[in-house]
Every structure is written in C-alpha cells, then in structure tokens.
PDB file of C-alpha atoms in Angstrom:
ATOM      1  CA  UNK M 241      30.014  35.307 -91.683  1.00 55.00           C
ATOM      2  CA  UNK M 242      31.650  38.467 -91.299  1.00 56.00           C
ATOM      3  CA  UNK M 243      34.822  40.101 -91.802  1.00 58.00           C
ATOM      4  CA  UNK M 244      36.201  40.074 -88.544  1.00 64.00           C
ATOM      5  CA  UNK M 245      35.338  36.372 -88.647  1.00 86.00           C
ATOM      6  CA  UNK M 246      37.275  35.528 -91.521  1.00 92.00           C
ATOM      7  CA  UNK M 247      40.738  34.273 -91.675  1.00 95.00           C
ATOM      8  CA  UNK M 248      41.215  33.853 -95.199  1.00 96.00           C
ATOM      9  CA  UNK M 249      38.717  35.604 -98.016  1.00 96.00           C
ATOM     10  CA  UNK M 250      39.743  35.499-101.311  1.00 97.00           C
ATOM     11  CA  UNK M 251      37.539  36.029-104.643  1.00 97.00           C
ATOM     12  CA  UNK M 252      38.205  36.116-107.925  1.00 96.00           C
ATOM     13  CA  UNK M 253      41.644  35.399-107.965  1.00 96.00           C
ATOM     14  CA  UNK M 254      43.417  34.514-111.285  1.00 96.00           C
ATOM     15  CA  UNK M 255      46.464  33.743-112.223  1.00 95.00           C
ATOM     16  CA  UNK M 256      48.475  34.223-115.473  1.00 92.00           C
ATOM     17  CA  UNK M 257      51.516  32.889-116.995  1.00 88.00           C
ATOM     18  CA  UNK M 258      52.084  34.440-120.445  1.00 87.00           C
ATOM     19  CA  UNK M 259      49.246  33.395-122.255  1.00 86.00           C
ATOM     20  CA  UNK M 260      48.284  30.513-119.953  1.00 87.00           C
ATOM     21  CA  UNK M 261      46.041  30.983-117.009  1.00 88.00           C
ATOM     22  CA  UNK M 262      46.326  28.399-114.516  1.00 92.00           C
ATOM     23  CA  UNK M 263      43.882  29.771-112.224  1.00 95.00           C
ATOM     24  CA  UNK M 264      40.487  31.007-113.275  1.00 93.00           C
ATOM     25  CA  UNK M 265      38.561  33.179-110.958  1.00 94.00           C
ATOM     26  CA  UNK M 266      39.279  31.131-107.557  1.00 95.00           C
ATOM     27  CA  UNK M 267      36.789  31.880-105.080  1.00 96.00           C
ATOM     28  CA  UNK M 268      36.743  30.586-101.182  1.00 96.00           C
ATOM     29  CA  UNK M 269      36.527  31.383 -97.647  1.00 95.00           C
ATOM     30  CA  UNK M 270      37.898  30.214 -94.410  1.00 95.00           C
ATOM     31  CA  UNK M 271      36.685  31.230 -91.196  1.00 94.00           C
ATOM     32  CA  UNK M 272      38.886  31.697 -88.032  1.00 93.00           C
ATOM     33  CA  UNK M 273      40.014  28.109 -86.515  1.00 92.00           C
ATOM     34  CA  UNK M 274      38.614  26.211 -89.110  1.00 94.00           C
ATOM     35  CA  UNK M 275      40.343  23.132 -90.645  1.00 94.00           C
ATOM     36  CA  UNK M 276      40.479  24.032 -94.985  1.00 95.00           C
ATOM     37  CA  UNK M 277      41.580  21.152 -96.958  1.00 94.00           C
ATOM     38  CA  UNK M 278      42.343  21.863-100.631  1.00 93.00           C
ATOM     39  CA  UNK M 279      41.748  18.817-103.196  1.00 90.00           C
ATOM     40  CA  UNK M 280      43.140  18.166-106.696  1.00 87.00           C
ATOM     41  CA  UNK M 281      45.514  16.557-109.306  1.00 85.00           C
ATOM     42  CA  UNK M 282      48.605  17.584-110.126  1.00 84.00           C
ATOM     43  CA  UNK M 283      48.652  20.326-111.895  1.00 83.00           C
ATOM     44  CA  UNK M 284      45.211  22.142-110.551  1.00 87.00           C
ATOM     45  CA  UNK M 285      46.634  25.017-108.809  1.00 90.00           C
ATOM     46  CA  UNK M 286      46.853  24.043-105.638  1.00 91.00           C
ATOM     47  CA  UNK M 287      50.582  25.265-104.399  1.00 88.00           C
ATOM     48  CA  UNK M 288      49.863  28.470-106.622  1.00 92.00           C
ATOM     49  CA  UNK M 289      47.013  29.133-104.851  1.00 94.00           C
ATOM     50  CA  UNK M 290      48.839  28.537-101.331  1.00 93.00           C
ATOM     51  CA  UNK M 291      52.054  31.007-102.385  1.00 93.00           C
ATOM     52  CA  UNK M 292      49.960  33.817-103.368  1.00 95.00           C
ATOM     53  CA  UNK M 293      47.877  33.627-100.072  1.00 96.00           C
ATOM     54  CA  UNK M 294      51.305  33.178 -98.238  1.00 93.00           C
ATOM     55  CA  UNK M 295      52.534  36.391-100.426  1.00 93.00           C
ATOM     56  CA  UNK M 296      55.484  34.302-102.080  1.00 91.00           C
ATOM     57  CA  UNK M 297      53.855  34.647-105.666  1.00 93.00           C
ATOM     58  CA  UNK M 298      51.693  37.719-107.011  1.00 94.00           C
ATOM     59  CA  UNK M 299      48.559  37.140-108.660  1.00 95.00           C
ATOM     60  CA  UNK M 300      47.062  38.577-111.867  1.00 95.00           C
ATOM     61  CA  UNK M 301      43.662  39.834-110.697  1.00 95.00           C
ATOM     62  CA  UNK M 302      41.330  38.987-107.740  1.00 96.00           C
ATOM     63  CA  UNK M 303      40.506  40.157-104.157  1.00 96.00           C
ATOM     64  CA  UNK M 304      42.610  38.059-101.274  1.00 96.00           C
ATOM     65  CA  UNK M 305      42.435  39.285 -97.457  1.00 96.00           C
ATOM     66  CA  UNK M 306      44.693  36.825 -95.044  1.00 96.00           C
ATOM     67  CA  UNK M 307      43.932  38.192 -91.431  1.00 95.00           C
ATOM     68  CA  UNK M 308      42.690  41.487 -93.061  1.00 94.00           C
ATOM     69  CA  UNK M 309      45.365  41.948 -94.964  1.00 96.00           C
ATOM     70  CA  UNK M 310      45.870  41.682 -98.837  1.00 96.00           C
ATOM     71  CA  UNK M 311      49.034  39.213 -98.834  1.00 96.00           C
ATOM     72  CA  UNK M 312      50.786  41.367-101.493  1.00 94.00           C
ATOM     73  CA  UNK M 313      51.205  44.685 -99.244  1.00 94.00           C
ATOM     74  CA  UNK M 314      51.862  42.364 -96.067  1.00 93.00           C
ATOM     75  CA  UNK M 315      54.872  43.673 -93.653  1.00 92.00           C
ATOM     76  CA  UNK M 316      57.176  41.225 -91.253  1.00 88.00           C
ATOM     77  CA  UNK M 317      54.322  41.839 -88.196  1.00 89.00           C
ATOM     78  CA  UNK M 318      51.738  40.213 -90.888  1.00 93.00           C
ATOM     79  CA  UNK M 319      54.125  37.488 -91.709  1.00 90.00           C
ATOM     80  CA  UNK M 320      54.882  36.824 -87.839  1.00 87.00           C
ATOM     81  CA  UNK M 321      51.232  35.876 -87.735  1.00 91.00           C
ATOM     82  CA  UNK M 322      51.732  32.504 -90.251  1.00 93.00           C
ATOM     83  CA  UNK M 323      52.190  29.426 -89.723  1.00 92.00           C
ATOM     84  CA  UNK M 324      54.095  27.529 -92.648  1.00 89.00           C
ATOM     85  CA  UNK M 325      54.885  23.969 -93.062  1.00 82.00           C
ATOM     86  CA  UNK M 326      56.316  23.122 -96.530  1.00 73.00           C
ATOM     87  CA  UNK M 327      56.867  19.745 -98.410  1.00 65.00           C
ATOM     88  CA  UNK M 328      60.095  19.716 -97.357  1.00 62.00           C
ATOM     89  CA  UNK M 329      62.862  21.969 -96.631  1.00 61.00           C
ATOM     90  CA  UNK M 330      66.766  22.046 -96.348  1.00 61.00           C
ATOM     91  CA  UNK M 331      67.890  23.192 -92.703  1.00 64.00           C
ATOM     92  CA  UNK M 332      70.774  22.571 -90.738  1.00 71.00           C
ATOM     93  CA  UNK M 333      70.804  18.789 -89.819  1.00 75.00           C
ATOM     94  CA  UNK M 334      73.844  19.132 -86.783  1.00 84.00           C
ATOM     95  CA  UNK M 335      71.356  21.356 -85.135  1.00 91.00           C
ATOM     96  CA  UNK M 336      69.711  19.673 -82.350  1.00 94.00           C
ATOM     97  CA  UNK M 337      65.447  19.882 -81.543  1.00 94.00           C
ATOM     98  CA  UNK M 338      65.347  22.171 -78.582  1.00 95.00           C
ATOM     99  CA  UNK M 339      68.491  24.085 -80.227  1.00 95.00           C
ATOM    100  CA  UNK M 340      66.465  24.819 -83.317  1.00 93.00           C
ATOM    101  CA  UNK M 341      63.434  26.042 -81.910  1.00 94.00           C
ATOM    102  CA  UNK M 342      64.532  28.081 -79.115  1.00 95.00           C
ATOM    103  CA  UNK M 343      66.914  30.005 -82.426  1.00 93.00           C
ATOM    104  CA  UNK M 344      63.129  30.111 -84.081  1.00 91.00           C
ATOM    105  CA  UNK M 345      61.032  31.637 -80.897  1.00 93.00           C
ATOM    106  CA  UNK M 346      62.985  34.810 -81.031  1.00 92.00           C
ATOM    107  CA  UNK M 347      62.059  36.354 -84.424  1.00 88.00           C
ATOM    108  CA  UNK M 348      58.398  36.440 -82.527  1.00 88.00           C
ATOM    109  CA  UNK M 349      56.958  38.571 -80.407  1.00 85.00           C
ATOM    110  CA  UNK M 350      54.664  36.081 -78.230  1.00 86.00           C
ATOM    111  CA  UNK M 351      56.443  32.326 -79.137  1.00 90.00           C
ATOM    112  CA  UNK M 352      55.855  29.096 -77.480  1.00 88.00           C
ATOM    113  CA  UNK M 353      57.703  28.129 -74.770  1.00 92.00           C
ATOM    114  CA  UNK M 354      60.031  25.457 -76.881  1.00 93.00           C
ATOM    115  CA  UNK M 355      60.122  22.752 -74.074  1.00 92.00           C
ATOM    116  CA  UNK M 356      56.541  23.261 -73.707  1.00 89.00           C
ATOM    117  CA  UNK M 357      56.086  23.184 -77.804  1.00 88.00           C
ATOM    118  CA  UNK M 358      57.745  20.165 -77.720  1.00 90.00           C
ATOM    119  CA  UNK M 359      56.208  18.641 -75.188  1.00 87.00           C
ATOM    120  CA  UNK M 360      53.282  19.588 -77.452  1.00 81.00           C
ATOM    121  CA  UNK M 361      54.536  17.853 -80.710  1.00 83.00           C
ATOM    122  CA  UNK M 362      55.641  14.807 -78.934  1.00 83.00           C
ATOM    123  CA  UNK M 363      59.287  15.408 -79.174  1.00 89.00           C
ATOM    124  CA  UNK M 364      60.668  15.419 -75.431  1.00 91.00           C
ATOM    125  CA  UNK M 365      62.461  12.271 -76.060  1.00 94.00           C
ATOM    126  CA  UNK M 366      64.341  13.902 -78.729  1.00 95.00           C
ATOM    127  CA  UNK M 367      64.759  17.240 -77.650  1.00 95.00           C
ATOM    128  CA  UNK M 368      68.768  16.897 -77.337  1.00 95.00           C
ATOM    129  CA  UNK M 369      69.139  14.922 -81.263  1.00 94.00           C
ATOM    130  CA  UNK M 370      70.422  16.482 -84.134  1.00 93.00           C
ATOM    131  CA  UNK M 371      67.770  16.880 -86.707  1.00 91.00           C
ATOM    132  CA  UNK M 372      69.567  14.276 -88.762  1.00 89.00           C
ATOM    133  CA  UNK M 373      69.419  11.182 -86.527  1.00 91.00           C
ATOM    134  CA  UNK M 374      65.206  11.636 -86.676  1.00 89.00           C
ATOM    135  CA  UNK M 375      62.850   9.500 -88.249  1.00 84.00           C
ATOM    136  CA  UNK M 376      60.293  10.473 -90.559  1.00 78.00           C
ATOM    137  CA  UNK M 377      57.497  10.972 -88.583  1.00 78.00           C
ATOM    138  CA  UNK M 378      60.084  12.441 -86.163  1.00 84.00           C
ATOM    139  CA  UNK M 379      61.047  15.270 -88.447  1.00 84.00           C
ATOM    140  CA  UNK M 380      57.373  15.837 -89.338  1.00 80.00           C
ATOM    141  CA  UNK M 381      56.593  16.958 -86.152  1.00 83.00           C
ATOM    142  CA  UNK M 382      59.760  19.153 -85.619  1.00 87.00           C
ATOM    143  CA  UNK M 383      58.388  20.691 -88.838  1.00 85.00           C
ATOM    144  CA  UNK M 384      55.333  21.557 -87.322  1.00 83.00           C
ATOM    145  CA  UNK M 385      56.536  22.761 -83.983  1.00 87.00           C
ATOM    146  CA  UNK M 386      58.687  25.219 -86.231  1.00 89.00           C
ATOM    147  CA  UNK M 387      55.189  26.288 -88.367  1.00 88.00           C
ATOM    148  CA  UNK M 388      53.639  27.104 -85.168  1.00 88.00           C
ATOM    149  CA  UNK M 389      56.872  28.487 -83.138  1.00 91.00           C
ATOM    150  CA  UNK M 390      54.933  32.209 -83.088  1.00 90.00           C
ATOM    151  CA  UNK M 391      51.490  31.000 -82.427  1.00 89.00           C
ATOM    152  CA  UNK M 392      50.457  31.822 -85.716  1.00 92.00           C
ATOM    153  CA  UNK M 393      46.768  32.697 -86.181  1.00 94.00           C
ATOM    154  CA  UNK M 394      46.967  30.911 -89.806  1.00 95.00           C
ATOM    155  CA  UNK M 395      49.086  27.590 -90.701  1.00 94.00           C
ATOM    156  CA  UNK M 396      49.780  26.589 -94.491  1.00 94.00           C
ATOM    157  CA  UNK M 397      49.964  22.989 -94.793  1.00 90.00           C
ATOM    158  CA  UNK M 398      51.390  21.875 -97.592  1.00 84.00           C
ATOM    159  CA  UNK M 399      51.399  17.929 -98.622  1.00 82.00           C
ATOM    160  CA  UNK M 400      52.283  17.304 -94.625  1.00 77.00           C
ATOM    161  CA  UNK M 401      52.317  13.645 -94.687  1.00 75.00           C
ATOM    162  CA  UNK M 402      53.469  12.596 -98.010  1.00 69.00           C
ATOM    163  CA  UNK M 403      55.603   9.306 -97.803  1.00 61.00           C
ATOM    164  CA  UNK M 404      54.987   8.638 -94.392  1.00 70.00           C
ATOM    165  CA  UNK M 405      54.267   5.820 -93.127  1.00 73.00           C
ATOM    166  CA  UNK M 406      50.891   4.804 -91.466  1.00 79.00           C
ATOM    167  CA  UNK M 407      52.055   5.394 -87.902  1.00 76.00           C
ATOM    168  CA  UNK M 408      53.314   8.616 -88.822  1.00 73.00           C
ATOM    169  CA  UNK M 409      50.453   9.984 -90.408  1.00 78.00           C
ATOM    170  CA  UNK M 410      48.232   8.868 -87.415  1.00 82.00           C
ATOM    171  CA  UNK M 411      50.737  10.522 -85.106  1.00 78.00           C
ATOM    172  CA  UNK M 412      50.880  13.579 -87.165  1.00 77.00           C
ATOM    173  CA  UNK M 413      47.124  14.281 -87.671  1.00 83.00           C
ATOM    174  CA  UNK M 414      46.826  13.821 -83.535  1.00 83.00           C
ATOM    175  CA  UNK M 415      48.848  17.306 -83.843  1.00 79.00           C
ATOM    176  CA  UNK M 416      46.577  18.862 -86.412  1.00 81.00           C
ATOM    177  CA  UNK M 417      44.101  18.389 -84.098  1.00 83.00           C
ATOM    178  CA  UNK M 418      45.291  19.458 -81.041  1.00 81.00           C
ATOM    179  CA  UNK M 419      46.092  23.137 -82.530  1.00 82.00           C
ATOM    180  CA  UNK M 420      43.595  26.237 -81.878  1.00 83.00           C
ATOM    181  CA  UNK M 421      44.343  27.782 -85.588  1.00 90.00           C
ATOM    182  CA  UNK M 422      42.806  28.299 -89.146  1.00 95.00           C
ATOM    183  CA  UNK M 423      44.673  25.817 -91.270  1.00 95.00           C
ATOM    184  CA  UNK M 424      44.544  25.559 -95.056  1.00 96.00           C
ATOM    185  CA  UNK M 425      46.210  22.178 -95.744  1.00 91.00           C
ATOM    186  CA  UNK M 426      46.973  20.851 -99.231  1.00 89.00           C
ATOM    187  CA  UNK M 427      46.773  16.943 -99.308  1.00 84.00           C
ATOM    188  CA  UNK M 428      46.723  14.082-102.146  1.00 80.00           C
ATOM    189  CA  UNK M 429      45.236  11.801 -99.215  1.00 79.00           C
ATOM    190  CA  UNK M 430      41.446  11.718 -99.457  1.00 81.00           C
ATOM    191  CA  UNK M 431      41.613   9.925 -96.094  1.00 82.00           C
ATOM    192  CA  UNK M 432      43.835  12.628 -94.565  1.00 86.00           C
ATOM    193  CA  UNK M 433      41.414  15.208 -95.634  1.00 87.00           C
ATOM    194  CA  UNK M 434      38.245  13.287 -94.321  1.00 85.00           C
ATOM    195  CA  UNK M 435      39.634  13.381 -91.180  1.00 87.00           C
ATOM    196  CA  UNK M 436      41.096  16.655 -90.795  1.00 90.00           C
ATOM    197  CA  UNK M 437      39.120  19.254 -92.385  1.00 92.00           C
ATOM    198  CA  UNK M 438      35.909  21.115 -91.499  1.00 93.00           C
ATOM    199  CA  UNK M 439      35.444  21.965 -95.091  1.00 94.00           C
ATOM    200  CA  UNK M 440      36.437  20.419 -98.411  1.00 92.00           C
ATOM    201  CA  UNK M 441      37.527  22.780-101.574  1.00 93.00           C
ATOM    202  CA  UNK M 442      38.109  20.905-104.722  1.00 90.00           C
ATOM    203  CA  UNK M 443      40.000  22.649-107.566  1.00 90.00           C
ATOM    204  CA  UNK M 444      40.809  21.306-110.901  1.00 88.00           C
ATOM    205  CA  UNK M 445      41.966  22.849-114.112  1.00 86.00           C
ATOM    206  CA  UNK M 446      42.634  26.521-111.806  1.00 91.00           C
ATOM    207  CA  UNK M 447      38.998  26.214-111.149  1.00 91.00           C
ATOM    208  CA  UNK M 448      37.262  25.495-107.733  1.00 92.00           C
ATOM    209  CA  UNK M 449      34.540  22.524-109.097  1.00 87.00           C
ATOM    210  CA  UNK M 450      33.321  22.125-105.373  1.00 87.00           C
ATOM    211  CA  UNK M 451      33.032  23.246-101.959  1.00 91.00           C
ATOM    212  CA  UNK M 452      31.777  21.746 -98.741  1.00 89.00           C
ATOM    213  CA  UNK M 453      32.570  19.703 -96.196  1.00 88.00           C
ATOM    214  CA  UNK M 454      33.143  15.563 -97.082  1.00 81.00           C
ATOM    215  CA  UNK M 455      29.017  14.598 -96.821  1.00 77.00           C
ATOM    216  CA  UNK M 456      27.997  17.978 -98.404  1.00 81.00           C
ATOM    217  CA  UNK M 457      29.851  16.486-101.333  1.00 80.00           C
ATOM    218  CA  UNK M 458      29.076  12.973-101.130  1.00 72.00           C
ATOM    219  CA  UNK M 459      25.299  13.992-101.267  1.00 69.00           C
ATOM    220  CA  UNK M 460      25.941  16.665-104.227  1.00 69.00           C
ATOM    221  CA  UNK M 461      27.082  13.269-106.257  1.00 64.00           C
ATOM    222  CA  UNK M 462      25.233  10.430-104.617  1.00 61.00           C
ATOM    223  CA  UNK M 463      22.262  11.855-103.883  1.00 61.00           C
ATOM    224  CA  UNK M 464      21.063  10.621-100.549  1.00 69.00           C
ATOM    225  CA  UNK M 465      21.977   8.115 -97.944  1.00 78.00           C
ATOM    226  CA  UNK M 466      20.690   4.742 -97.939  1.00 83.00           C
ATOM    227  CA  UNK M 467      19.680   2.761 -95.079  1.00 90.00           C
ATOM    228  CA  UNK M 468      18.865  -0.787 -95.020  1.00 93.00           C
ATOM    229  CA  UNK M 469      17.565  -3.426 -92.065  1.00 93.00           C
ATOM    230  CA  UNK M 470      14.952  -6.169 -91.139  1.00 94.00           C
ATOM    231  CA  UNK M 471      12.332  -5.582 -89.137  1.00 93.00           C
ATOM    232  CA  UNK M 472      10.450  -8.585 -87.967  1.00 92.00           C
ATOM    233  CA  UNK M 473      11.653 -10.781 -90.193  1.00 91.00           C
ATOM    234  CA  UNK M 474      10.810  -8.374 -93.669  1.00 93.00           C
ATOM    235  CA  UNK M 475      13.829  -6.661 -94.974  1.00 94.00           C
ATOM    236  CA  UNK M 476      13.335  -2.673 -95.592  1.00 92.00           C
ATOM    237  CA  UNK M 477      15.710   0.205 -97.306  1.00 91.00           C
ATOM    238  CA  UNK M 478      15.154   4.160 -97.291  1.00 88.00           C
ATOM    239  CA  UNK M 479      16.604   6.872 -98.843  1.00 82.00           C
ATOM    240  CA  UNK M 480      17.104  10.066 -96.860  1.00 83.00           C
ATOM    241  CA  UNK M 481      19.292  13.324 -96.371  1.00 75.00           C
ATOM    242  CA  UNK M 482      20.546  12.271 -92.923  1.00 80.00           C
ATOM    243  CA  UNK M 483      20.785   8.841 -92.358  1.00 84.00           C
ATOM    244  CA  UNK M 484      22.323   9.876 -88.444  1.00 86.00           C
ATOM    245  CA  UNK M 485      19.346  10.869 -87.439  1.00 90.00           C
ATOM    246  CA  UNK M 486      16.693   8.253 -88.849  1.00 92.00           C
ATOM    247  CA  UNK M 487      18.546   5.457 -87.420  1.00 92.00           C
ATOM    248  CA  UNK M 488      18.364   7.254 -84.105  1.00 93.00           C
ATOM    249  CA  UNK M 489      14.635   7.465 -84.570  1.00 93.00           C
ATOM    250  CA  UNK M 490      14.173   4.077 -86.249  1.00 93.00           C
ATOM    251  CA  UNK M 491      15.888   2.380 -82.772  1.00 93.00           C
ATOM    252  CA  UNK M 492      13.816   4.930 -81.002  1.00 94.00           C
ATOM    253  CA  UNK M 493      10.825   3.978 -82.522  1.00 93.00           C
ATOM    254  CA  UNK M 494      11.600  -0.258 -82.602  1.00 93.00           C
ATOM    255  CA  UNK M 495      14.503  -0.843 -80.356  1.00 92.00           C
ATOM    256  CA  UNK M 496      16.242  -4.343 -80.828  1.00 90.00           C
ATOM    257  CA  UNK M 497      13.567  -5.773 -82.683  1.00 92.00           C
ATOM    258  CA  UNK M 498      15.756  -3.906 -86.055  1.00 93.00           C
ATOM    259  CA  UNK M 499      17.984  -6.812 -87.409  1.00 92.00           C
ATOM    260  CA  UNK M 500      21.067  -6.383 -89.802  1.00 92.00           C
ATOM    261  CA  UNK M 501      21.394  -2.530 -90.204  1.00 93.00           C
ATOM    262  CA  UNK M 502      23.292  -1.160 -93.175  1.00 91.00           C
ATOM    263  CA  UNK M 503      24.194   2.575 -94.124  1.00 88.00           C
ATOM    264  CA  UNK M 504      25.381   2.796 -97.210  1.00 79.00           C
ATOM    265  CA  UNK M 505      27.212   6.464 -97.668  1.00 72.00           C
ATOM    266  CA  UNK M 506      29.104   7.554-101.082  1.00 66.00           C
ATOM    267  CA  UNK M 507      32.984   7.615 -99.675  1.00 67.00           C
ATOM    268  CA  UNK M 508      35.121  11.058-100.246  1.00 72.00           C
ATOM    269  CA  UNK M 509      37.444   9.194-102.774  1.00 73.00           C
ATOM    270  CA  UNK M 510      34.293   8.219-105.026  1.00 71.00           C
ATOM    271  CA  UNK M 511      33.176  12.151-104.536  1.00 76.00           C
ATOM    272  CA  UNK M 512      36.268  13.059-105.412  1.00 76.00           C
ATOM    273  CA  UNK M 513      36.848  11.243-108.772  1.00 76.00           C
ATOM    274  CA  UNK M 514      33.001  11.600-110.046  1.00 74.00           C
ATOM    275  CA  UNK M 515      33.918  15.257-109.635  1.00 77.00           C
ATOM    276  CA  UNK M 516      37.039  15.753-110.980  1.00 79.00           C
ATOM    277  CA  UNK M 517      35.478  13.684-114.389  1.00 77.00           C
ATOM    278  CA  UNK M 518      32.733  15.570-114.081  1.00 74.00           C
ATOM    279  CA  UNK M 519      35.049  18.422-114.714  1.00 74.00           C
ATOM    280  CA  UNK M 520      37.429  17.186-117.305  1.00 69.00           C
ATOM    281  CA  UNK M 521      33.831  16.441-119.394  1.00 69.00           C
ATOM    282  CA  UNK M 522      32.578  19.522-119.139  1.00 67.00           C
ATOM    283  CA  UNK M 523      36.844  21.119-119.665  1.00 61.00           C
ATOM    284  CA  UNK M 524      36.215  19.186-123.051  1.00 50.00           C
ATOM    285  CA  UNK M 525      32.990  20.783-123.948  1.00 50.00           C
ATOM    286  CA  UNK M 526      34.279  24.350-123.987  1.00 52.00           C
TER     287      UNK M 526
END
C-alpha cells in the first residue's frame, strides 16, 4: 500500500500520563475509503487514540499521518478535511435543523448543499424543526450531517449509536453505509462493527491485540469453519478455511442431493471475548 493510498498511518504510538503508559506502540493503517472499527473494553485507550488522531491531544511518542499530515501540526485547512461525530455534545436546541447546517456549511470551502445533505441523512421532513424536538435517532442523523457537511476525507465516529433503540441503530447504519469516505469508528456494539467495518482493530490495555476482518479474526481464534451436511442419507462434516467456496463446490457437485446443510463459524463476539481474555492472561504473566 503506497503512502498516497493511506488516509491513516499510525506507527509506534505511545501515550503516557505521569508514570503510567496508556498506549503502547500502537500501530495500524487505514486506506482511503476504508471503514475501520476500533474495539476494546472501557479504558483500553480508544478515545485517547482518536483524540490524538484528531489533533486534540498531544502524543508522547510515535509517528502519525492523517491525510499525509501530522495531527500535532495540522492547520485549519487540514482540520476542514476531517469530520467528527462525538458521543454527545451540547448545542443550541432552539436552532432549526436546516438553519444549523447552513450555518456550519459556511465554514468550509466546498460544503454539501444543506438541503441535499438533509435529504441524504433522511431528515427532509424535519428540516424546519427545532433540534430539541428531534428524537434520538433523528438527532444522531443530524450529528452525522454536521460531521460530513464539509465533505470530509476522514470521518471519526466515537460510540455513534450508544443508547440507540434497534430502529434508530438500523437507520444510522444505513446512513453510514451510504458515505464514501474513510471512517474510524469506535463502538462497544460488536454487531455494529461486523456490519459496518471493512477491518477491525482490537485494543486492550493500550495495546493492539488483533487486526483483521471479522472472518480473519474468527479464524485466528476458532481455526477453520465447520460444514456439516447429509448426502444420500449419510451425515458428513468437513473443516475448511473458506466455507462459502466449499459450499458452492458441494452444490455444484451434488446439487439437490445435499441435505441438512449447516455452516458453523465463530461469531465476532466469541472472537473478541477470547482475544481480550487471552491478552489479559498474558498481561498478568508479564
């Protein structure tokens, strides 16, 4: 991967408060247009990592490039290329949706048209409403609209669906999938990470303990997928690294003779818990 294909390039990131290290040699990359999920328990260092990448917190050591710029030296022109959606923020509840977005748009050289953006996030019917009257799901759509109004090349989403009901969460996922930008997402919702992320980085105790797709991480812990089926009345089973290709070949060879097909894969939740427990056990032995 060449440097001009990278949106995020983090190498050896360290953060120390007094005598306590909260980030230890954190290293990861994200290419342009990639959705990267950063997972980890409370206190793992996720928010600290994002704040350093956003340029809001100075690191202790390491090399970082966000859109080719060190965040510690990023100017206003660089900041205008970023979008940020915080866990929560205070704003003027008396403002109306379109009014606020039009105001925000004035700060960017090439912003979204407010009406087109409102339509893109599904708030057309609420454009004239005061922000304080919006539901939680509608408010989160507005948060995303504010985060992308300047057409950011990198979007940071920090726990974007915390306390959402299932409908609001599903609506939010639809909005995120429609975006064409690099996204760094932190979440405790493993189902959300699996649905939205191209790649998942797991952080625990300030260290990266895993980096890969959900399927790659599952294989790392659980090994190969297991396929079970019945053929001509006989029950069979096979372990395979690629169950999709295996099943396709199975049906190509035997067709409707294949019965009672089952594919067993480790879930992201099982993988995540196993990786965190493994890291914590190794930490106690240090």
